[in-house]
Amino acid sequence: MAFTAETLTADDRFFAAILHCADQMLAIYRESPRIASIFAAQQRWLMAHAGFALHYGHPDYEKSGLYSGRFVDFAVKNDIASRNTAAAFMQEMLAYRFLRPAPGANKRTRYLEPTEIAEQHFTRWLVTHMMILDHLDGGERAEKIAAAPAAMMAAIQPRIAKAIIGSQAVRSPGPTFNLFNWANSGGLVMDYLISRLPGFPPTAERVAIGPLSLRELRERFMISNTHLKRLLTQAATMESVGWTEPSRKGDFWLSRRFILEYWNYQASKFAIVDAAAEAVLGPAVLDEPQARRV
């Protein structure tokens, strides 16, 4: 049986998995800022999932195929983006060469497909999540996907996309998470802050992560000073982040509520990923759920 969000939320070891996942997202950014910009804000991340799912074969469509009209309609129907934003995203992906023209059933329609670099990075995203799940229960999901990455992506990713796009727990896990994840580069800033956590004591209302350099954040994530300060000021007003001393001095801290929003989001997302993997690969382990620990 696949992990549930409730099981992962209650598993203390899942905290280490969260930190590892944040580190992996930051590693992708360091290697390829353009491809990582797709993961930097929720709207772009959802649009990317939608595009891949339409290309491979979204469960709600009889035929597979990605083209601008279908993508824009899908984004609007699922409240992901406006028509203009969705169309601009497609043009950007073409300009960055993450999409390219492809043959299709209807010659009057301009079909598109992900390029090799886009597929490689999305496969890496999938394998990273599977490796974390495997670490929790001793399964072999990542190994099976690595043995046939193209076929596995085509089978598993549309299931993940449909569930994520339809999940309020993933799309709106809490006010502070939403603040960061809907801002340009805000998702990466949030991943960085979470990755700095030394631990998460059960009774702590705040967890200090040490000094925070705004200059380092600006340079690392190519975010403007005005935008970054506004983002942190809004989060501080919500009492979700702050400094231990006035005037942005001392250690930076994250609130318990903020950390739990991130934790619950990751638990919901990983449960979706595991359910999709199980539907395609079968059970990761054959023991009873309570015996799935290593």
mmCIF file of C-alpha atoms in Angstrom:
data_model
loop_
_atom_site.group_PDB
_atom_site.id
_atom_site.type_symbol
_atom_site.label_atom_id
_atom_site.label_comp_id
_atom_site.label_asym_id
_atom_site.label_seq_id
_atom_site.Cartn_x
_atom_site.Cartn_y
_atom_site.Cartn_z
ATOM 1 C CA MET A 1 0.000 0.000 0.000
ATOM 2 C CA ALA A 2 1.331 3.430 -0.934
ATOM 3 C CA PHE A 3 2.313 5.904 1.743
ATOM 4 C CA THR A 4 -0.422 8.303 2.794
ATOM 5 C CA ALA A 5 0.114 11.966 3.612
ATOM 6 C CA GLU A 6 -0.901 11.213 7.207
ATOM 7 C CA THR A 7 1.713 8.446 7.504
ATOM 8 C CA LEU A 8 4.474 10.693 6.190
ATOM 9 C CA THR A 9 3.448 13.620 8.379
ATOM 10 C CA ALA A 10 3.700 11.373 11.439
ATOM 11 C CA ASP A 11 7.095 9.912 10.458
ATOM 12 C CA ASP A 12 9.956 11.828 12.080
ATOM 13 C CA ARG A 13 12.380 10.473 9.464
ATOM 14 C CA PHE A 14 10.421 12.269 6.788
ATOM 15 C CA PHE A 15 11.905 15.539 8.050
ATOM 16 C CA ALA A 16 15.339 14.447 6.817
ATOM 17 C CA ALA A 17 13.701 13.523 3.499
ATOM 18 C CA ILE A 18 12.273 17.037 3.241
ATOM 19 C CA LEU A 19 15.702 18.583 3.741
ATOM 20 C CA HIS A 20 17.205 16.278 1.117
ATOM 21 C CA CYS A 21 14.479 17.180 -1.365
ATOM 22 C CA ALA A 22 15.101 20.905 -0.802
ATOM 23 C CA ASP A 23 18.834 20.351 -1.364
ATOM 24 C CA GLN A 24 18.121 18.536 -4.630
ATOM 25 C CA MET A 25 15.939 21.368 -5.947
ATOM 26 C CA LEU A 26 18.744 23.809 -5.127
ATOM 27 C CA ALA A 27 21.268 21.549 -6.869
ATOM 28 C CA ILE A 28 19.161 21.603 -10.043
ATOM 29 C CA TYR A 29 19.109 25.386 -9.858
ATOM 30 C CA ARG A 30 22.886 25.598 -9.525
ATOM 31 C CA GLU A 31 23.350 23.366 -12.562
ATOM 32 C CA SER A 32 20.718 24.984 -14.757
ATOM 33 C CA PRO A 33 19.041 28.195 -13.538
ATOM 34 C CA ARG A 34 16.744 28.304 -16.559
ATOM 35 C CA ILE A 35 15.334 24.823 -16.082
ATOM 36 C CA ALA A 36 15.108 25.408 -12.331
ATOM 37 C CA SER A 37 13.104 28.579 -12.939
ATOM 38 C CA ILE A 38 10.249 26.212 -13.820
ATOM 39 C CA PHE A 39 10.320 24.948 -10.224
ATOM 40 C CA ALA A 40 10.807 28.414 -8.717
ATOM 41 C CA ALA A 41 7.111 29.314 -8.423
ATOM 42 C CA GLN A 42 4.051 27.113 -8.152
ATOM 43 C CA GLN A 43 2.245 28.445 -11.214
ATOM 44 C CA ARG A 44 5.157 27.601 -13.507
ATOM 45 C CA TRP A 45 5.616 24.200 -11.851
ATOM 46 C CA LEU A 46 1.955 23.341 -12.377
ATOM 47 C CA MET A 47 2.092 24.489 -15.999
ATOM 48 C CA ALA A 48 5.157 22.328 -16.598
ATOM 49 C CA HIS A 49 3.398 19.288 -15.139
ATOM 50 C CA ALA A 50 0.351 20.035 -17.271
ATOM 51 C CA GLY A 51 2.442 20.267 -20.427
ATOM 52 C CA PHE A 52 4.231 16.990 -19.813
ATOM 53 C CA ALA A 53 0.961 15.232 -18.953
ATOM 54 C CA LEU A 54 -0.745 16.427 -22.133
ATOM 55 C CA HIS A 55 2.263 15.295 -24.160
ATOM 56 C CA TYR A 56 2.416 11.827 -22.603
ATOM 57 C CA GLY A 57 -1.351 11.368 -22.372
ATOM 58 C CA HIS A 58 -3.366 12.997 -19.597
ATOM 59 C CA PRO A 59 -5.844 10.534 -18.024
ATOM 60 C CA ASP A 60 -8.774 12.833 -18.839
ATOM 61 C CA TYR A 61 -8.021 12.897 -22.578
ATOM 62 C CA GLU A 62 -8.563 10.068 -25.042
ATOM 63 C CA LYS A 63 -5.557 11.053 -27.144
ATOM 64 C CA SER A 64 -2.147 12.396 -26.169
ATOM 65 C CA GLY A 65 -0.733 15.529 -27.723
ATOM 66 C CA LEU A 66 0.588 18.901 -26.634
ATOM 67 C CA TYR A 67 -0.243 22.025 -28.590
ATOM 68 C CA SER A 68 -0.788 25.608 -27.574
ATOM 69 C CA GLY A 69 -4.580 25.712 -27.777
ATOM 70 C CA ARG A 70 -5.049 22.562 -25.730
ATOM 71 C CA PHE A 71 -2.478 23.669 -23.157
ATOM 72 C CA VAL A 72 -4.002 27.128 -22.711
ATOM 73 C CA ASP A 73 -7.507 25.707 -22.375
ATOM 74 C CA PHE A 74 -6.272 23.168 -19.819
ATOM 75 C CA ALA A 75 -4.476 25.836 -17.741
ATOM 76 C CA VAL A 76 -7.555 28.045 -17.650
ATOM 77 C CA LYS A 77 -9.979 25.175 -16.949
ATOM 78 C CA ASN A 78 -7.877 23.986 -13.998
ATOM 79 C CA ASP A 79 -7.350 27.491 -12.598
ATOM 80 C CA ILE A 80 -3.599 27.344 -13.104
ATOM 81 C CA ALA A 81 -3.094 30.483 -15.188
ATOM 82 C CA SER A 82 -4.824 33.003 -17.410
ATOM 83 C CA ARG A 83 -4.875 32.506 -21.161
ATOM 84 C CA ASN A 84 -2.185 35.141 -21.680
ATOM 85 C CA THR A 85 0.088 33.727 -18.970
ATOM 86 C CA ALA A 86 -0.258 30.180 -20.280
ATOM 87 C CA ALA A 87 0.426 31.243 -23.869
ATOM 88 C CA ALA A 88 3.476 33.266 -22.766
ATOM 89 C CA PHE A 89 4.797 30.247 -20.844
ATOM 90 C CA MET A 90 4.626 28.115 -23.982
ATOM 91 C CA GLN A 91 6.525 30.732 -25.969
ATOM 92 C CA GLU A 92 9.147 30.961 -23.244
ATOM 93 C CA MET A 93 9.646 27.187 -23.213
ATOM 94 C CA LEU A 94 10.131 27.263 -26.997
ATOM 95 C CA ALA A 95 12.602 30.135 -26.742
ATOM 96 C CA TYR A 96 14.586 28.287 -24.048
ATOM 97 C CA ARG A 97 14.468 25.135 -26.205
ATOM 98 C CA PHE A 98 12.656 23.097 -23.592
ATOM 99 C CA LEU A 99 9.929 22.535 -26.210
ATOM 100 C CA ARG A 100 10.189 21.922 -29.948
ATOM 101 C CA PRO A 101 7.811 21.231 -32.861
ATOM 102 C CA ALA A 102 6.744 17.600 -33.241
ATOM 103 C CA PRO A 103 4.743 15.539 -35.726
ATOM 104 C CA GLY A 104 1.105 14.969 -34.842
ATOM 105 C CA ALA A 105 -2.091 13.293 -36.015
ATOM 106 C CA ASN A 106 -3.603 16.536 -37.285
ATOM 107 C CA LYS A 107 -1.343 18.297 -39.789
ATOM 108 C CA ARG A 108 -3.207 21.579 -39.287
ATOM 109 C CA THR A 109 -2.218 21.608 -35.610
ATOM 110 C CA ARG A 110 1.265 22.633 -34.471
ATOM 111 C CA TYR A 111 2.175 19.882 -32.021
ATOM 112 C CA LEU A 112 5.008 20.309 -29.522
ATOM 113 C CA GLU A 113 7.139 17.974 -27.434
ATOM 114 C CA PRO A 114 9.664 18.350 -24.589
ATOM 115 C CA THR A 115 13.304 18.364 -25.638
ATOM 116 C CA GLU A 116 15.826 15.905 -24.218
ATOM 117 C CA ILE A 117 17.119 18.399 -21.635
ATOM 118 C CA ALA A 118 13.602 19.051 -20.323
ATOM 119 C CA GLU A 119 12.834 15.340 -20.104
ATOM 120 C CA GLN A 120 16.143 14.648 -18.365
ATOM 121 C CA HIS A 121 15.479 17.209 -15.645
ATOM 122 C CA PHE A 122 11.906 16.110 -15.089
ATOM 123 C CA THR A 123 13.057 12.491 -14.934
ATOM 124 C CA ARG A 124 15.612 13.564 -12.353
ATOM 125 C CA TRP A 125 12.816 15.203 -10.345
ATOM 126 C CA LEU A 126 10.865 11.947 -10.471
ATOM 127 C CA VAL A 127 13.814 9.704 -9.590
ATOM 128 C CA THR A 128 14.807 11.964 -6.678
ATOM 129 C CA HIS A 129 11.350 11.589 -5.178
ATOM 130 C CA MET A 130 11.428 7.835 -5.698
ATOM 131 C CA MET A 131 14.835 7.542 -4.040
ATOM 132 C CA ILE A 132 13.506 9.336 -0.973
ATOM 133 C CA LEU A 133 10.494 7.022 -0.809
ATOM 134 C CA ASP A 134 12.778 4.004 -1.276
ATOM 135 C CA HIS A 135 14.910 5.184 1.629
ATOM 136 C CA LEU A 136 11.826 5.201 3.848
ATOM 137 C CA ASP A 137 10.636 1.666 3.102
ATOM 138 C CA GLY A 138 13.416 -0.181 1.273
ATOM 139 C CA GLY A 139 11.589 -0.242 -2.068
ATOM 140 C CA GLU A 140 13.190 -0.214 -5.518
ATOM 141 C CA ARG A 141 11.117 2.419 -7.327
ATOM 142 C CA ALA A 142 14.075 4.557 -8.436
ATOM 143 C CA GLU A 143 15.961 1.548 -9.803
ATOM 144 C CA LYS A 144 12.947 0.447 -11.857
ATOM 145 C CA ILE A 145 12.461 3.919 -13.304
ATOM 146 C CA ALA A 146 16.158 4.299 -14.094
ATOM 147 C CA ALA A 147 16.010 1.035 -16.065
ATOM 148 C CA ALA A 148 13.462 2.500 -18.519
ATOM 149 C CA PRO A 149 13.234 6.242 -17.822
ATOM 150 C CA ALA A 150 11.325 7.315 -20.934
ATOM 151 C CA ALA A 151 8.624 4.657 -20.582
ATOM 152 C CA MET A 152 8.335 5.185 -16.840
ATOM 153 C CA MET A 153 7.987 8.953 -17.170
ATOM 154 C CA ALA A 154 5.278 8.523 -19.794
ATOM 155 C CA ALA A 155 3.343 6.120 -17.558
ATOM 156 C CA ILE A 156 3.786 7.755 -14.147
ATOM 157 C CA GLN A 157 4.011 11.516 -14.725
ATOM 158 C CA PRO A 158 0.449 12.077 -16.070
ATOM 159 C CA ARG A 159 -0.965 10.376 -12.971
ATOM 160 C CA ILE A 160 1.130 12.632 -10.752
ATOM 161 C CA ALA A 161 0.142 15.731 -12.700
ATOM 162 C CA LYS A 162 -3.585 15.003 -12.499
ATOM 163 C CA ALA A 163 -3.470 14.375 -8.759
ATOM 164 C CA ILE A 164 -1.263 17.378 -7.976
ATOM 165 C CA ILE A 165 -3.358 19.765 -10.047
ATOM 166 C CA GLY A 166 -6.482 18.510 -8.292
ATOM 167 C CA SER A 167 -5.028 18.627 -4.760
ATOM 168 C CA GLN A 168 -5.715 21.602 -2.514
ATOM 169 C CA ALA A 169 -3.265 20.176 0.023
ATOM 170 C CA VAL A 170 -0.489 20.581 -2.565
ATOM 171 C CA ARG A 171 -1.687 23.752 -4.248
ATOM 172 C CA SER A 172 -2.607 25.663 -1.105
ATOM 173 C CA PRO A 173 -1.007 24.168 2.023
ATOM 174 C CA GLY A 174 -0.989 27.429 4.014
ATOM 175 C CA PRO A 175 -0.643 31.222 3.832
ATOM 176 C CA THR A 176 3.121 31.476 4.289
ATOM 177 C CA PHE A 177 3.899 28.652 1.886
ATOM 178 C CA ASN A 178 1.562 30.242 -0.636
ATOM 179 C CA LEU A 179 3.230 33.627 -0.219
ATOM 180 C CA PHE A 180 6.647 32.212 -1.121
ATOM 181 C CA ASN A 181 5.549 29.719 -3.731
ATOM 182 C CA TRP A 182 3.513 32.161 -5.825
ATOM 183 C CA ALA A 183 6.292 34.789 -5.912
ATOM 184 C CA ASN A 184 8.943 34.848 -8.625
ATOM 185 C CA SER A 185 11.879 32.793 -7.299
ATOM 186 C CA GLY A 186 10.005 32.537 -3.999
ATOM 187 C CA GLY A 187 9.874 28.754 -4.125
ATOM 188 C CA LEU A 188 13.662 28.572 -4.364
ATOM 189 C CA VAL A 189 14.081 31.036 -1.498
ATOM 190 C CA MET A 190 11.735 28.885 0.588
ATOM 191 C CA ASP A 191 13.640 25.691 -0.291
ATOM 192 C CA TYR A 192 16.864 27.420 0.738
ATOM 193 C CA LEU A 193 15.448 28.540 4.085
ATOM 194 C CA ILE A 194 14.092 25.077 4.820
ATOM 195 C CA SER A 195 17.375 23.434 3.801
ATOM 196 C CA ARG A 196 19.142 25.489 6.491
ATOM 197 C CA LEU A 197 17.081 23.979 9.314
ATOM 198 C CA PRO A 198 19.308 22.152 11.824
ATOM 199 C CA GLY A 199 16.353 20.138 13.108
ATOM 200 C CA PHE A 200 12.734 20.493 14.166
ATOM 201 C CA PRO A 201 12.180 20.019 17.909
ATOM 202 C CA PRO A 202 8.561 18.874 18.480
ATOM 203 C CA THR A 203 7.760 21.659 20.948
ATOM 204 C CA ALA A 204 9.663 24.510 19.284
ATOM 205 C CA GLU A 205 7.581 27.498 18.163
ATOM 206 C CA ARG A 206 10.570 28.934 16.301
ATOM 207 C CA VAL A 207 13.698 27.333 14.859
ATOM 208 C CA ALA A 208 16.800 29.471 14.222
ATOM 209 C CA ILE A 209 18.781 28.778 11.051
ATOM 210 C CA GLY A 210 21.706 31.116 11.734
ATOM 211 C CA PRO A 211 22.588 34.474 10.123
ATOM 212 C CA LEU A 212 20.924 35.243 6.798
ATOM 213 C CA SER A 213 22.650 37.272 4.088
ATOM 214 C CA LEU A 214 20.168 39.053 1.842
ATOM 215 C CA ARG A 215 22.987 39.808 -0.567
ATOM 216 C CA GLU A 216 23.780 36.102 -0.879
ATOM 217 C CA LEU A 217 20.115 35.329 -1.516
ATOM 218 C CA ARG A 218 19.863 38.028 -4.201
ATOM 219 C CA GLU A 219 22.950 36.794 -6.004
ATOM 220 C CA ARG A 220 22.146 33.096 -5.632
ATOM 221 C CA PHE A 221 18.606 33.325 -6.979
ATOM 222 C CA MET A 222 18.871 36.433 -9.154
ATOM 223 C CA ILE A 223 16.106 38.176 -7.219
ATOM 224 C CA SER A 224 15.894 41.945 -6.833
ATOM 225 C CA ASN A 225 16.548 43.569 -3.473
ATOM 226 C CA THR A 226 13.102 45.192 -3.497
ATOM 227 C CA HIS A 227 11.337 41.927 -4.287
ATOM 228 C CA LEU A 228 13.265 39.940 -1.665
ATOM 229 C CA LYS A 229 12.738 42.501 1.099
ATOM 230 C CA ARG A 230 9.042 42.730 0.308
ATOM 231 C CA LEU A 231 8.725 38.936 0.443
ATOM 232 C CA LEU A 232 10.509 38.622 3.801
ATOM 233 C CA THR A 233 8.676 41.643 5.238
ATOM 234 C CA GLN A 234 5.315 40.124 4.369
ATOM 235 C CA ALA A 235 6.345 36.803 5.922
ATOM 236 C CA ALA A 236 7.609 38.629 9.031
ATOM 237 C CA THR A 237 4.315 40.501 9.341
ATOM 238 C CA MET A 238 2.610 37.098 9.379
ATOM 239 C CA GLU A 239 5.027 36.112 12.196
ATOM 240 C CA SER A 240 6.281 33.255 10.073
ATOM 241 C CA VAL A 241 9.920 34.380 9.853
ATOM 242 C CA GLY A 242 12.104 36.944 11.566
ATOM 243 C CA TRP A 243 15.393 37.879 13.149
ATOM 244 C CA THR A 244 16.367 37.406 16.775
ATOM 245 C CA GLU A 245 17.573 41.023 16.981
ATOM 246 C CA PRO A 246 16.122 44.288 15.607
ATOM 247 C CA SER A 247 17.012 45.727 12.199
ATOM 248 C CA ARG A 248 17.563 42.327 10.601
ATOM 249 C CA LYS A 249 20.352 41.368 13.007
ATOM 250 C CA GLY A 250 21.161 38.120 14.745
ATOM 251 C CA ASP A 251 19.921 34.719 13.650
ATOM 252 C CA PHE A 252 17.054 34.238 11.232
ATOM 253 C CA TRP A 253 14.209 31.990 12.386
ATOM 254 C CA LEU A 254 11.298 30.102 10.869
ATOM 255 C CA SER A 255 8.041 29.599 12.732
ATOM 256 C CA ARG A 256 6.628 26.198 13.613
ATOM 257 C CA ARG A 257 3.543 26.991 11.534
ATOM 258 C CA PHE A 258 5.628 27.755 8.440
ATOM 259 C CA ILE A 259 7.688 24.576 8.804
ATOM 260 C CA LEU A 260 4.554 22.474 9.248
ATOM 261 C CA GLU A 261 2.995 23.997 6.130
ATOM 262 C CA TYR A 262 6.083 22.933 4.173
ATOM 263 C CA TRP A 263 6.092 19.492 5.847
ATOM 264 C CA ASN A 264 2.397 18.898 5.095
ATOM 265 C CA TYR A 265 2.861 20.037 1.495
ATOM 266 C CA GLN A 266 5.735 17.616 0.984
ATOM 267 C CA ALA A 267 3.799 14.787 2.644
ATOM 268 C CA SER A 268 0.812 15.345 0.336
ATOM 269 C CA LYS A 269 3.055 15.561 -2.741
ATOM 270 C CA PHE A 270 5.078 12.451 -1.886
ATOM 271 C CA ALA A 271 1.880 10.498 -1.198
ATOM 272 C CA ILE A 272 0.669 11.421 -4.682
ATOM 273 C CA VAL A 273 3.995 10.408 -6.224
ATOM 274 C CA ASP A 274 3.955 7.075 -4.369
ATOM 275 C CA ALA A 275 0.364 6.320 -5.377
ATOM 276 C CA ALA A 276 1.243 6.957 -9.038
ATOM 277 C CA ALA A 277 4.327 4.753 -8.777
ATOM 278 C CA GLU A 278 2.352 1.945 -7.169
ATOM 279 C CA ALA A 279 -0.309 2.109 -9.894
ATOM 280 C CA VAL A 280 2.368 1.555 -12.545
ATOM 281 C CA LEU A 281 5.055 -0.483 -10.773
ATOM 282 C CA GLY A 282 2.992 -2.353 -8.208
ATOM 283 C CA PRO A 283 3.601 -2.314 -4.437
ATOM 284 C CA ALA A 284 7.065 -1.132 -3.458
ATOM 285 C CA VAL A 285 7.153 -3.682 -0.637
ATOM 286 C CA LEU A 286 4.836 -6.598 -0.024
ATOM 287 C CA ASP A 287 4.799 -6.427 3.785
ATOM 288 C CA GLU A 288 2.047 -4.819 5.815
ATOM 289 C CA PRO A 289 2.236 -0.995 6.014
ATOM 290 C CA GLN A 290 3.412 -1.027 9.636
ATOM 291 C CA ALA A 291 6.325 -3.274 8.627
ATOM 292 C CA ARG A 292 7.520 -1.015 5.814
ATOM 293 C CA ARG A 293 10.193 0.635 7.913
ATOM 294 C CA VAL A 294 13.922 0.024 7.512
#
